[in-house]
PDB file of C-alpha atoms in Angstrom:
ATOM      1  CA  MET A   1     127.570 108.290 106.387  1.00 44.00           C
ATOM      2  CA  THR A   2     126.265 104.808 107.537  1.00 56.00           C
ATOM      3  CA  ALA A   3     124.893 102.846 105.067  1.00 73.00           C
ATOM      4  CA  ARG A   4     120.680 102.674 105.501  1.00 91.00           C
ATOM      5  CA  ASN A   5     119.366  99.117 105.828  1.00 97.00           C
ATOM      6  CA  ILE A   6     117.086  98.957 102.770  1.00 98.00           C
ATOM      7  CA  SER A   7     114.804  95.975 105.503  1.00 97.00           C
ATOM      8  CA  ARG A   8     113.812  98.322 107.847  1.00 98.00           C
ATOM      9  CA  PHE A   9     112.714 101.315 104.631  1.00 98.00           C
ATOM     10  CA  TRP A  10     110.143 102.054 107.436  1.00 98.00           C
ATOM     11  CA  GLU A  11     112.200 103.957 109.831  1.00 98.00           C
ATOM     12  CA  TRP A  12     113.896 106.340 107.297  1.00 98.00           C
ATOM     13  CA  GLY A  13     111.939 106.313 103.480  1.00 98.00           C
ATOM     14  CA  ARG A  14     110.716 109.557 103.306  1.00 98.00           C
ATOM     15  CA  LYS A  15     107.729 109.004 100.955  1.00 98.00           C
ATOM     16  CA  ILE A  16     104.712 107.126 100.401  1.00 98.00           C
ATOM     17  CA  ILE A  17     103.425 107.031  96.756  1.00 98.00           C
ATOM     18  CA  CYS A  18      99.894 105.893  96.589  1.00 98.00           C
ATOM     19  CA  VAL A  19      98.231 104.640  93.106  1.00 97.00           C
ATOM     20  CA  GLY A  20      94.394 104.905  93.619  1.00 92.00           C
ATOM     21  CA  ARG A  21      91.683 102.781  91.039  1.00 91.00           C
ATOM     22  CA  ASN A  22      94.306 100.314  89.973  1.00 95.00           C
ATOM     23  CA  TYR A  23      92.303  97.668  89.735  1.00 94.00           C
ATOM     24  CA  ALA A  24      88.692  97.759  87.396  1.00 87.00           C
ATOM     25  CA  ASP A  25      86.563  95.878  89.586  1.00 84.00           C
ATOM     26  CA  HIS A  26      87.714  97.679  93.036  1.00 80.00           C
ATOM     27  CA  ALA A  27      87.082 101.301  90.589  1.00 72.00           C
ATOM     28  CA  LYS A  28      83.399 100.158  89.778  1.00 81.00           C
ATOM     29  CA  GLU A  29      82.713  98.547  93.380  1.00 80.00           C
ATOM     30  CA  LEU A  30      83.376 102.779  94.574  1.00 74.00           C
ATOM     31  CA  LYS A  31      81.128 103.912  91.416  1.00 78.00           C
ATOM     32  CA  ASN A  32      84.273 105.378  89.871  1.00 77.00           C
ATOM     33  CA  ALA A  33      85.700 105.667  85.921  1.00 85.00           C
ATOM     34  CA  ILE A  34      88.205 102.804  84.839  1.00 84.00           C
ATOM     35  CA  PRO A  35      91.042 105.916  85.113  1.00 88.00           C
ATOM     36  CA  THR A  36      93.226 106.323  81.604  1.00 93.00           C
ATOM     37  CA  GLU A  37      95.865 107.257  83.560  1.00 95.00           C
ATOM     38  CA  PRO A  38      97.585 106.433  86.857  1.00 96.00           C
ATOM     39  CA  VAL A  39      95.522 108.459  90.282  1.00 95.00           C
ATOM     40  CA  LEU A  40      98.465 108.963  92.752  1.00 97.00           C
ATOM     41  CA  PHE A  41      97.854 110.442  96.561  1.00 97.00           C
ATOM     42  CA  LEU A  42     100.548 110.456  99.241  1.00 98.00           C
ATOM     43  CA  LYS A  43     100.927 109.058 102.513  1.00 98.00           C
ATOM     44  CA  PRO A  44     103.750 110.646 104.840  1.00 98.00           C
ATOM     45  CA  PRO A  45     106.260 108.529 106.397  1.00 98.00           C
ATOM     46  CA  SER A  46     104.347 108.797 110.215  1.00 98.00           C
ATOM     47  CA  ALA A  47     101.654 106.613 108.541  1.00 98.00           C
ATOM     48  CA  TYR A  48     103.503 103.302 109.071  1.00 98.00           C
ATOM     49  CA  VAL A  49     102.697 101.032 111.913  1.00 98.00           C
ATOM     50  CA  ARG A  50     103.832  97.340 112.394  1.00 98.00           C
ATOM     51  CA  GLU A  51     102.855  94.324 113.287  1.00 98.00           C
ATOM     52  CA  GLY A  52     102.528  94.598 117.590  1.00 97.00           C
ATOM     53  CA  SER A  53     101.142  97.799 117.518  1.00 98.00           C
ATOM     54  CA  PRO A  54      97.208  98.742 116.611  1.00 98.00           C
ATOM     55  CA  ILE A  55      95.533 100.019 113.776  1.00 98.00           C
ATOM     56  CA  LEU A  56      94.610 103.081 115.663  1.00 98.00           C
ATOM     57  CA  VAL A  57      90.643 104.770 114.222  1.00 98.00           C
ATOM     58  CA  PRO A  58      91.094 108.375 113.877  1.00 97.00           C
ATOM     59  CA  LEU A  59      88.274 110.063 115.966  1.00 96.00           C
ATOM     60  CA  TYR A  60      86.631 112.152 112.794  1.00 97.00           C
ATOM     61  CA  THR A  61      85.871 108.756 110.892  1.00 97.00           C
ATOM     62  CA  SER A  62      82.869 106.317 111.195  1.00 97.00           C
ATOM     63  CA  ASN A  63      83.482 104.563 108.602  1.00 98.00           C
ATOM     64  CA  LEU A  64      87.011 102.739 108.348  1.00 98.00           C
ATOM     65  CA  HIS A  65      88.280 100.718 105.180  1.00 98.00           C
ATOM     66  CA  HIS A  66      90.812  97.964 104.604  1.00 98.00           C
ATOM     67  CA  GLU A  67      92.848  98.108 101.376  1.00 97.00           C
ATOM     68  CA  VAL A  68      95.106  95.284 100.902  1.00 98.00           C
ATOM     69  CA  GLU A  69      98.245  96.371  98.306  1.00 98.00           C
ATOM     70  CA  LEU A  70     101.596  94.900  97.217  1.00 98.00           C
ATOM     71  CA  GLY A  71     103.725  97.469  98.220  1.00 98.00           C
ATOM     72  CA  VAL A  72     106.802  98.230  95.792  1.00 98.00           C
ATOM     73  CA  VAL A  73     110.453  98.960  98.035  1.00 98.00           C
ATOM     74  CA  ILE A  74     112.417 101.390  96.318  1.00 98.00           C
ATOM     75  CA  GLY A  75     116.218 100.608  95.768  1.00 98.00           C
ATOM     76  CA  LYS A  76     117.501 102.937  93.879  1.00 98.00           C
ATOM     77  CA  GLY A  77     116.499 106.980  92.794  1.00 98.00           C
ATOM     78  CA  GLY A  78     115.805 108.187  89.656  1.00 98.00           C
ATOM     79  CA  THR A  79     113.882 110.670  87.509  1.00 98.00           C
ATOM     80  CA  ALA A  80     112.234 110.266  84.302  1.00 98.00           C
ATOM     81  CA  ILE A  81     112.706 106.328  85.094  1.00 98.00           C
ATOM     82  CA  PRO A  82     112.437 104.485  81.577  1.00 98.00           C
ATOM     83  CA  GLN A  83     109.684 101.507  82.119  1.00 98.00           C
ATOM     84  CA  SER A  84     112.501  99.027  80.625  1.00 98.00           C
ATOM     85  CA  ASN A  85     114.526 100.315  83.542  1.00 98.00           C
ATOM     86  CA  ALA A  86     112.037 100.261  85.877  1.00 98.00           C
ATOM     87  CA  MET A  87     112.580  96.986  87.459  1.00 98.00           C
ATOM     88  CA  GLU A  88     116.794  97.683  88.351  1.00 98.00           C
ATOM     89  CA  HIS A  89     115.195 100.538  91.014  1.00 98.00           C
ATOM     90  CA  VAL A  90     113.026  97.679  92.824  1.00 98.00           C
ATOM     91  CA  ALA A  91     114.986  96.659  96.125  1.00 98.00           C
ATOM     92  CA  GLY A  92     112.337  94.249  96.743  1.00 98.00           C
ATOM     93  CA  TYR A  93     107.991  94.392  98.161  1.00 98.00           C
ATOM     94  CA  ALA A  94     106.106  94.400 101.245  1.00 98.00           C
ATOM     95  CA  LEU A  95     102.664  94.188 102.154  1.00 98.00           C
ATOM     96  CA  CYS A  96     100.417  96.929 102.737  1.00 98.00           C
ATOM     97  CA  LEU A  97      97.403  98.125 103.857  1.00 98.00           C
ATOM     98  CA  ASP A  98      95.764 101.541 102.469  1.00 98.00           C
ATOM     99  CA  MET A  99      93.860 102.429 105.701  1.00 98.00           C
ATOM    100  CA  THR A 100      91.381 104.767 104.273  1.00 98.00           C
ATOM    101  CA  ALA A 101      88.401 106.796 106.182  1.00 98.00           C
ATOM    102  CA  ARG A 102      85.565 106.543 102.956  1.00 97.00           C
ATOM    103  CA  ASP A 103      83.347 108.817 104.907  1.00 97.00           C
ATOM    104  CA  ILE A 104      85.925 111.536 104.741  1.00 97.00           C
ATOM    105  CA  GLN A 105      87.034 110.961 101.439  1.00 96.00           C
ATOM    106  CA  ASP A 106      83.513 110.381  99.922  1.00 95.00           C
ATOM    107  CA  GLU A 107      82.567 114.109 101.418  1.00 97.00           C
ATOM    108  CA  CYS A 108      86.049 115.247 100.011  1.00 95.00           C
ATOM    109  CA  LYS A 109      85.683 114.199  96.772  1.00 92.00           C
ATOM    110  CA  SER A 110      82.102 115.470  96.270  1.00 95.00           C
ATOM    111  CA  LYS A 111      83.766 118.828  96.984  1.00 97.00           C
ATOM    112  CA  GLY A 112      86.945 118.438  95.191  1.00 96.00           C
ATOM    113  CA  LEU A 113      89.312 118.483  98.180  1.00 96.00           C
ATOM    114  CA  PRO A 114      92.529 116.685  98.128  1.00 95.00           C
ATOM    115  CA  TRP A 115      91.877 113.023 100.209  1.00 95.00           C
ATOM    116  CA  THR A 116      94.481 113.913 102.899  1.00 97.00           C
ATOM    117  CA  LEU A 117      92.630 113.533 105.976  1.00 97.00           C
ATOM    118  CA  ALA A 118      90.772 110.278 104.167  1.00 98.00           C
ATOM    119  CA  LYS A 119      94.273 109.073 103.614  1.00 98.00           C
ATOM    120  CA  ALA A 120      97.362 110.255 105.345  1.00 98.00           C
ATOM    121  CA  PHE A 121      96.300 109.841 109.262  1.00 98.00           C
ATOM    122  CA  ASN A 122      98.804 107.973 112.023  1.00 98.00           C
ATOM    123  CA  THR A 123      98.637 104.440 111.466  1.00 98.00           C
ATOM    124  CA  SER A 124      97.398 104.700 107.695  1.00 98.00           C
ATOM    125  CA  CYS A 125     100.070 102.206 106.298  1.00 98.00           C
ATOM    126  CA  PRO A 126     100.542  98.886 108.292  1.00 98.00           C
ATOM    127  CA  VAL A 127     103.415  97.092 106.198  1.00 98.00           C
ATOM    128  CA  SER A 128     104.894  93.835 105.925  1.00 98.00           C
ATOM    129  CA  GLU A 129     108.453  92.480 106.964  1.00 98.00           C
ATOM    130  CA  PHE A 130     110.733  94.007 103.748  1.00 98.00           C
ATOM    131  CA  ILE A 131     110.567  91.235 101.138  1.00 98.00           C
ATOM    132  CA  PRO A 132     113.872  90.682  99.122  1.00 98.00           C
ATOM    133  CA  ARG A 133     113.089  90.900  95.189  1.00 97.00           C
ATOM    134  CA  GLU A 134     113.968  87.381  94.829  1.00 97.00           C
ATOM    135  CA  ARG A 135     110.900  86.011  96.733  1.00 98.00           C
ATOM    136  CA  ILE A 136     108.710  87.383  94.183  1.00 98.00           C
ATOM    137  CA  PRO A 137     110.391  86.707  90.596  1.00 97.00           C
ATOM    138  CA  ASP A 138     107.208  87.989  88.951  1.00 97.00           C
ATOM    139  CA  PRO A 139     105.541  90.598  90.798  1.00 98.00           C
ATOM    140  CA  GLY A 140     102.734  90.821  87.836  1.00 97.00           C
ATOM    141  CA  ASN A 141     101.133  87.697  89.432  1.00 97.00           C
ATOM    142  CA  VAL A 142     101.039  87.555  92.985  1.00 97.00           C
ATOM    143  CA  LYS A 143      97.365  86.744  94.936  1.00 98.00           C
ATOM    144  CA  LEU A 144      96.834  89.015  97.892  1.00 98.00           C
ATOM    145  CA  TRP A 145      93.997  88.363 101.003  1.00 98.00           C
ATOM    146  CA  LEU A 146      92.933  89.870 103.713  1.00 98.00           C
ATOM    147  CA  ARG A 147      90.529  88.498 106.579  1.00 98.00           C
ATOM    148  CA  VAL A 148      88.667  90.299 109.152  1.00 98.00           C
ATOM    149  CA  ASN A 149      87.927  88.347 112.015  1.00 98.00           C
ATOM    150  CA  ASP A 150      88.723  84.971 109.996  1.00 98.00           C
ATOM    151  CA  GLN A 151      85.793  85.993 107.612  1.00 98.00           C
ATOM    152  CA  LEU A 152      88.043  86.635 103.814  1.00 98.00           C
ATOM    153  CA  ARG A 153      86.800  90.204 102.529  1.00 98.00           C
ATOM    154  CA  GLN A 154      89.574  90.639 100.161  1.00 97.00           C
ATOM    155  CA  SER A 155      91.203  87.882  97.014  1.00 97.00           C
ATOM    156  CA  GLY A 156      92.799  88.838  94.201  1.00 97.00           C
ATOM    157  CA  CYS A 157      96.028  88.857  91.863  1.00 97.00           C
ATOM    158  CA  THR A 158      98.194  91.659  90.990  1.00 97.00           C
ATOM    159  CA  SER A 159      97.370  90.533  86.872  1.00 96.00           C
ATOM    160  CA  GLN A 160      94.755  92.303  87.389  1.00 95.00           C
ATOM    161  CA  MET A 161      95.914  95.824  87.596  1.00 96.00           C
ATOM    162  CA  ILE A 162      95.105  98.393  85.399  1.00 96.00           C
ATOM    163  CA  PHE A 163      99.100  99.588  84.832  1.00 97.00           C
ATOM    164  CA  SER A 164     101.520  97.338  85.634  1.00 97.00           C
ATOM    165  CA  ILE A 165     104.482  98.364  88.152  1.00 98.00           C
ATOM    166  CA  PRO A 166     107.196  99.341  85.327  1.00 98.00           C
ATOM    167  CA  TYR A 167     105.077 101.484  84.023  1.00 98.00           C
ATOM    168  CA  LEU A 168     103.592 103.130  87.193  1.00 98.00           C
ATOM    169  CA  ILE A 169     107.725 103.801  88.379  1.00 98.00           C
ATOM    170  CA  SER A 170     108.360 105.535  85.384  1.00 98.00           C
ATOM    171  CA  TYR A 171     104.979 107.224  85.545  1.00 98.00           C
ATOM    172  CA  ILE A 172     105.437 108.163  89.109  1.00 98.00           C
ATOM    173  CA  SER A 173     109.208 109.448  88.472  1.00 98.00           C
ATOM    174  CA  ASP A 174     108.321 111.925  85.633  1.00 98.00           C
ATOM    175  CA  PHE A 175     106.379 113.654  88.062  1.00 97.00           C
ATOM    176  CA  ILE A 176     108.259 113.105  91.643  1.00 98.00           C
ATOM    177  CA  THR A 177     111.869 112.222  91.802  1.00 98.00           C
ATOM    178  CA  LEU A 178     112.247 108.026  93.611  1.00 98.00           C
ATOM    179  CA  GLU A 179     114.513 108.054  96.413  1.00 98.00           C
ATOM    180  CA  GLU A 180     116.451 104.599  98.086  1.00 98.00           C
ATOM    181  CA  GLY A 181     114.085 103.613 101.101  1.00 98.00           C
ATOM    182  CA  ASP A 182     110.283 105.374  98.869  1.00 98.00           C
ATOM    183  CA  LEU A 183     107.139 103.252  99.241  1.00 98.00           C
ATOM    184  CA  ILE A 184     105.148 102.959  96.287  1.00 98.00           C
ATOM    185  CA  LEU A 185     101.664 101.281  96.661  1.00 98.00           C
ATOM    186  CA  THR A 186      99.880  99.653  93.585  1.00 98.00           C
ATOM    187  CA  GLY A 187      96.298  99.711  94.523  1.00 96.00           C
ATOM    188  CA  THR A 188      93.770  97.164  95.884  1.00 96.00           C
ATOM    189  CA  PRO A 189      91.347  94.428  94.592  1.00 95.00           C
ATOM    190  CA  LYS A 190      87.378  94.803  95.405  1.00 95.00           C
ATOM    191  CA  GLY A 191      86.430  93.660  98.315  1.00 95.00           C
ATOM    192  CA  VAL A 192      87.359  96.406 100.570  1.00 95.00           C
ATOM    193  CA  SER A 193      84.804  96.981 103.511  1.00 96.00           C
ATOM    194  CA  ALA A 194      84.748  98.625 107.174  1.00 98.00           C
ATOM    195  CA  VAL A 195      86.577  97.249 110.178  1.00 98.00           C
ATOM    196  CA  GLN A 196      85.237  98.317 113.764  1.00 97.00           C
ATOM    197  CA  GLU A 197      87.299  98.808 116.642  1.00 97.00           C
ATOM    198  CA  HIS A 198      88.608  95.320 118.415  1.00 97.00           C
ATOM    199  CA  ASP A 199      88.873  93.846 115.116  1.00 98.00           C
ATOM    200  CA  GLU A 200      91.084  91.273 113.926  1.00 98.00           C
ATOM    201  CA  LEU A 201      92.907  91.844 110.486  1.00 98.00           C
ATOM    202  CA  GLN A 202      95.189  88.880 108.847  1.00 98.00           C
ATOM    203  CA  ALA A 203      96.345  89.687 104.927  1.00 98.00           C
ATOM    204  CA  GLY A 204      98.804  87.901 103.380  1.00 98.00           C
ATOM    205  CA  ILE A 205     100.942  87.411  99.676  1.00 98.00           C
ATOM    206  CA  GLU A 206     100.220  83.596  98.760  1.00 97.00           C
ATOM    207  CA  ASP A 207     103.268  81.803  99.957  1.00 96.00           C
ATOM    208  CA  VAL A 208     105.560  84.809 100.711  1.00 98.00           C
ATOM    209  CA  VAL A 209     104.402  86.509 103.627  1.00 98.00           C
ATOM    210  CA  THR A 210     101.547  87.263 106.116  1.00 98.00           C
ATOM    211  CA  MET A 211     100.644  89.806 108.587  1.00 98.00           C
ATOM    212  CA  SER A 212      98.386  91.002 111.378  1.00 98.00           C
ATOM    213  CA  PHE A 213      96.845  94.092 113.373  1.00 98.00           C
ATOM    214  CA  ARG A 214      94.273  94.615 115.561  1.00 98.00           C
ATOM    215  CA  VAL A 215      91.952  97.613 115.296  1.00 98.00           C
ATOM    216  CA  ASP A 216      91.846 100.028 118.317  1.00 98.00           C
ATOM    217  CA  ARG A 217      90.108 103.439 118.315  1.00 93.00           C
ATOM    218  CA  GLN A 218      92.258 106.356 119.041  1.00 85.00           C
ATOM    219  CA  ASP A 219      92.145 107.983 122.741  1.00 80.00           C
TER     220      ASP A 219
END
């Protein structure tokens, strides 16, 4: 079998595991309780979109929100991974957006239903180029930002995360076996807001990477 290229994880990685409410200020801005254990949900690999292709607003939402996040790319799989060994399973990182149909999510939450339609649609996971782990020596202290049409909307630091990356890797792997090429989205800082058709989104990890996406309406 040909070795797979981790730097193109989005082409063959099997799952995207997302952590909700991992920044206290973001939980508060959406009037959610601060969690005592990680809140998890999934996106399918069909959610990936790369620079040069647009983010498509689903036909069923009128309130699509941006959420900028640090993504962790798994390089070595495992189950029940101890926190002390967790970083050995990390191949690198990616700058990611968790695009969210907020009106649909609110409706699902009010009915006690899963968030799938709000979170897992096509193009709901824009990702940057792969970032080798050596380029982010301290993933617990990197600055994330996002602009819409050159206006700063989100700015935060991963030091504000409630649950650390080693904790998340260990916690997730207790329930879901992690595999090479999997992506973990680690949560978003405060400042989420709606985007419209034709908006231009720019996001970055300070001193590491930037990316840009245009928003279009689904045909």
